[in-house]
Amino acid sequence: MNIRLTFFTLLLTALCLQLNAQHDRCGSVHHHNEMKAKYPANFQEDSEFERWMTKKLEERALSGERMGVITIPVVVHVIHDGDPVGVNENISDAQILSQIQVLNEDFRKMAGTRGDNSNPVGVDTEIEWCMAQVDPSGNPTNGINRV
């Protein structure tokens, strides 16, 4: 009886750990923490970054300098089971580019798009995304990484 109870307890513990691990929907935080542990000199504490960013924003506000549109290059990672591009989870380049366009329309609150609305709280964030054109090694890329 004790063996069954021990086995059941271990099984339940493993199940709980697995369910807890599935709570993270995106691996970016895990990856960020791994890279931070591996290359600590390349990372700063979040609070240090926040202080730096606040200071820069205050400096720009005092000088009257307008930042303008900020463009953020992105890399889209498509994880697939070997299907051809455009089939099942291996989504097409056009679908990726379309979603980047929708993201830009929403964040820029562009007139004539679904991002445009009459909500008085909504604003043009002056943030846009584009596909990365250079990888970390300096080589050209289309910003889509298929794995």
mmCIF file of C-alpha atoms in Angstrom:
data_model
loop_
_atom_site.group_PDB
_atom_site.id
_atom_site.type_symbol
_atom_site.label_atom_id
_atom_site.label_comp_id
_atom_site.label_asym_id
_atom_site.label_seq_id
_atom_site.Cartn_x
_atom_site.Cartn_y
_atom_site.Cartn_z
ATOM 1 C CA MET A 1 0.000 0.000 0.000
ATOM 2 C CA ASN A 2 2.849 2.425 0.801
ATOM 3 C CA ILE A 3 4.400 1.798 -2.633
ATOM 4 C CA ARG A 4 1.122 2.718 -4.341
ATOM 5 C CA LEU A 5 0.771 5.846 -2.226
ATOM 6 C CA THR A 6 4.365 6.868 -2.952
ATOM 7 C CA PHE A 7 3.913 6.239 -6.665
ATOM 8 C CA PHE A 8 0.632 8.191 -6.708
ATOM 9 C CA THR A 9 2.246 11.109 -4.860
ATOM 10 C CA LEU A 10 5.166 11.204 -7.308
ATOM 11 C CA LEU A 11 2.799 11.016 -10.260
ATOM 12 C CA LEU A 12 0.634 13.808 -8.885
ATOM 13 C CA THR A 13 3.706 15.964 -8.201
ATOM 14 C CA ALA A 14 5.016 15.436 -11.734
ATOM 15 C CA LEU A 15 1.600 16.313 -13.166
ATOM 16 C CA CYS A 16 1.398 19.489 -11.099
ATOM 17 C CA LEU A 17 4.891 20.524 -12.189
ATOM 18 C CA GLN A 18 3.980 19.900 -15.827
ATOM 19 C CA LEU A 19 0.778 21.930 -15.539
ATOM 20 C CA ASN A 20 2.680 24.741 -13.869
ATOM 21 C CA ALA A 21 5.338 24.672 -16.614
ATOM 22 C CA GLN A 22 2.630 25.001 -19.257
ATOM 23 C CA HIS A 23 1.471 28.245 -17.653
ATOM 24 C CA ASP A 24 4.208 30.134 -19.539
ATOM 25 C CA ARG A 25 2.689 30.692 -22.973
ATOM 26 C CA CYS A 26 5.790 32.251 -24.475
ATOM 27 C CA GLY A 27 9.345 31.082 -24.061
ATOM 28 C CA SER A 28 10.818 34.573 -24.368
ATOM 29 C CA VAL A 29 11.012 35.191 -20.606
ATOM 30 C CA HIS A 30 12.688 31.823 -20.067
ATOM 31 C CA HIS A 31 15.111 32.492 -22.941
ATOM 32 C CA HIS A 32 15.827 36.018 -21.660
ATOM 33 C CA ASN A 33 16.641 34.639 -18.211
ATOM 34 C CA GLU A 34 18.908 31.955 -19.697
ATOM 35 C CA MET A 35 20.801 34.525 -21.758
ATOM 36 C CA LYS A 36 21.018 36.845 -18.762
ATOM 37 C CA ALA A 37 22.559 34.009 -16.700
ATOM 38 C CA LYS A 38 24.934 33.036 -19.514
ATOM 39 C CA TYR A 39 26.026 36.585 -20.438
ATOM 40 C CA PRO A 40 25.463 38.739 -17.336
ATOM 41 C CA ALA A 41 27.725 41.543 -18.591
ATOM 42 C CA ASN A 42 25.354 42.143 -21.514
ATOM 43 C CA PHE A 43 22.276 42.669 -19.336
ATOM 44 C CA GLN A 44 21.227 45.232 -16.812
ATOM 45 C CA GLU A 45 18.630 44.983 -14.099
ATOM 46 C CA ASP A 46 15.111 45.946 -15.137
ATOM 47 C CA SER A 47 15.008 48.712 -12.533
ATOM 48 C CA GLU A 48 18.259 50.152 -13.921
ATOM 49 C CA PHE A 49 16.772 50.176 -17.430
ATOM 50 C CA GLU A 50 13.576 51.825 -16.145
ATOM 51 C CA ARG A 51 15.609 54.568 -14.421
ATOM 52 C CA TRP A 52 17.601 55.143 -17.624
ATOM 53 C CA MET A 53 14.445 55.256 -19.764
ATOM 54 C CA THR A 54 12.657 57.636 -17.373
ATOM 55 C CA LYS A 55 15.655 59.986 -17.401
ATOM 56 C CA LYS A 56 15.794 59.977 -21.221
ATOM 57 C CA LEU A 57 12.064 60.664 -21.516
ATOM 58 C CA GLU A 58 12.310 63.525 -19.008
ATOM 59 C CA GLU A 59 15.276 65.012 -20.902
ATOM 60 C CA ARG A 60 13.342 64.915 -24.166
ATOM 61 C CA ALA A 61 10.240 66.386 -22.559
ATOM 62 C CA LEU A 62 12.246 69.282 -21.058
ATOM 63 C CA SER A 63 14.010 69.993 -24.344
ATOM 64 C CA GLY A 64 10.738 69.874 -26.278
ATOM 65 C CA GLU A 65 12.261 67.247 -28.549
ATOM 66 C CA ARG A 66 9.690 65.089 -30.270
ATOM 67 C CA MET A 67 10.737 61.476 -30.610
ATOM 68 C CA GLY A 68 8.730 60.694 -33.749
ATOM 69 C CA VAL A 69 7.849 57.214 -34.869
ATOM 70 C CA ILE A 70 9.882 54.423 -33.333
ATOM 71 C CA THR A 71 10.384 51.444 -35.641
ATOM 72 C CA ILE A 72 11.165 48.106 -34.006
ATOM 73 C CA PRO A 73 12.657 45.338 -36.172
ATOM 74 C CA VAL A 74 11.248 41.907 -35.323
ATOM 75 C CA VAL A 75 12.028 38.294 -36.062
ATOM 76 C CA VAL A 76 9.114 35.874 -36.337
ATOM 77 C CA HIS A 77 9.921 32.286 -35.374
ATOM 78 C CA VAL A 78 7.689 29.744 -37.109
ATOM 79 C CA ILE A 79 7.892 26.358 -35.399
ATOM 80 C CA HIS A 80 6.503 23.614 -37.624
ATOM 81 C CA ASP A 81 6.495 19.848 -38.189
ATOM 82 C CA GLY A 82 8.138 19.912 -41.612
ATOM 83 C CA ASP A 83 5.084 20.933 -43.617
ATOM 84 C CA PRO A 84 5.713 23.085 -46.702
ATOM 85 C CA VAL A 85 5.512 26.858 -46.276
ATOM 86 C CA GLY A 86 1.865 27.908 -46.163
ATOM 87 C CA VAL A 87 0.570 24.528 -44.952
ATOM 88 C CA ASN A 88 -0.793 23.954 -41.430
ATOM 89 C CA GLU A 89 1.366 25.571 -38.747
ATOM 90 C CA ASN A 90 4.097 26.552 -41.240
ATOM 91 C CA ILE A 91 2.290 29.785 -42.074
ATOM 92 C CA SER A 92 3.099 31.734 -45.222
ATOM 93 C CA ASP A 93 5.302 34.810 -45.415
ATOM 94 C CA ALA A 94 2.230 36.731 -46.609
ATOM 95 C CA GLN A 95 0.318 35.796 -43.434
ATOM 96 C CA ILE A 96 3.208 36.990 -41.262
ATOM 97 C CA LEU A 97 3.542 40.270 -43.164
ATOM 98 C CA SER A 98 -0.224 40.781 -43.017
ATOM 99 C CA GLN A 99 -0.187 40.423 -39.243
ATOM 100 C CA ILE A 100 2.673 42.921 -38.913
ATOM 101 C CA GLN A 101 0.580 45.345 -41.005
ATOM 102 C CA VAL A 102 -2.450 44.842 -38.726
ATOM 103 C CA LEU A 103 -0.253 45.380 -35.673
ATOM 104 C CA ASN A 104 1.009 48.656 -37.153
ATOM 105 C CA GLU A 105 -2.532 49.782 -38.037
ATOM 106 C CA ASP A 106 -3.680 49.114 -34.479
ATOM 107 C CA PHE A 107 -0.756 50.754 -32.695
ATOM 108 C CA ARG A 108 -0.715 53.744 -35.055
ATOM 109 C CA LYS A 109 -4.539 54.074 -34.893
ATOM 110 C CA MET A 110 -4.571 54.450 -38.678
ATOM 111 C CA ALA A 111 -7.690 55.973 -40.237
ATOM 112 C CA GLY A 112 -9.769 53.623 -42.327
ATOM 113 C CA THR A 113 -8.498 50.476 -40.554
ATOM 114 C CA ARG A 114 -9.772 48.417 -37.645
ATOM 115 C CA GLY A 115 -7.146 50.187 -35.543
ATOM 116 C CA ASP A 116 -9.068 53.438 -35.981
ATOM 117 C CA ASN A 117 -11.769 54.055 -33.386
ATOM 118 C CA SER A 118 -13.544 56.842 -31.558
ATOM 119 C CA ASN A 119 -12.383 55.803 -28.100
ATOM 120 C CA PRO A 120 -11.001 58.986 -26.484
ATOM 121 C CA VAL A 121 -8.379 56.965 -24.611
ATOM 122 C CA GLY A 122 -6.930 55.457 -27.785
ATOM 123 C CA VAL A 123 -3.930 57.224 -29.302
ATOM 124 C CA ASP A 124 -1.351 56.785 -32.010
ATOM 125 C CA THR A 125 1.506 55.239 -30.030
ATOM 126 C CA GLU A 126 3.988 56.219 -32.743
ATOM 127 C CA ILE A 127 5.406 52.692 -32.616
ATOM 128 C CA GLU A 128 5.762 50.548 -35.724
ATOM 129 C CA TRP A 129 7.192 47.123 -36.382
ATOM 130 C CA CYS A 130 9.113 45.953 -39.422
ATOM 131 C CA MET A 131 10.748 42.680 -40.326
ATOM 132 C CA ALA A 132 14.417 42.508 -39.319
ATOM 133 C CA GLN A 133 16.763 42.849 -42.273
ATOM 134 C CA VAL A 134 19.999 41.845 -40.552
ATOM 135 C CA ASP A 135 20.600 38.878 -38.227
ATOM 136 C CA PRO A 136 22.803 39.074 -35.085
ATOM 137 C CA SER A 137 25.841 38.029 -37.169
ATOM 138 C CA GLY A 138 25.306 40.889 -39.625
ATOM 139 C CA ASN A 139 23.956 38.676 -42.410
ATOM 140 C CA PRO A 140 20.889 39.678 -44.447
ATOM 141 C CA THR A 141 17.566 38.112 -43.376
ATOM 142 C CA ASN A 142 13.893 38.453 -44.161
ATOM 143 C CA GLY A 143 13.097 38.318 -40.433
ATOM 144 C CA ILE A 144 11.371 34.931 -40.632
ATOM 145 C CA ASN A 145 13.039 31.995 -38.888
ATOM 146 C CA ARG A 146 11.508 28.604 -39.648
ATOM 147 C CA VAL A 147 12.377 25.763 -37.267
#
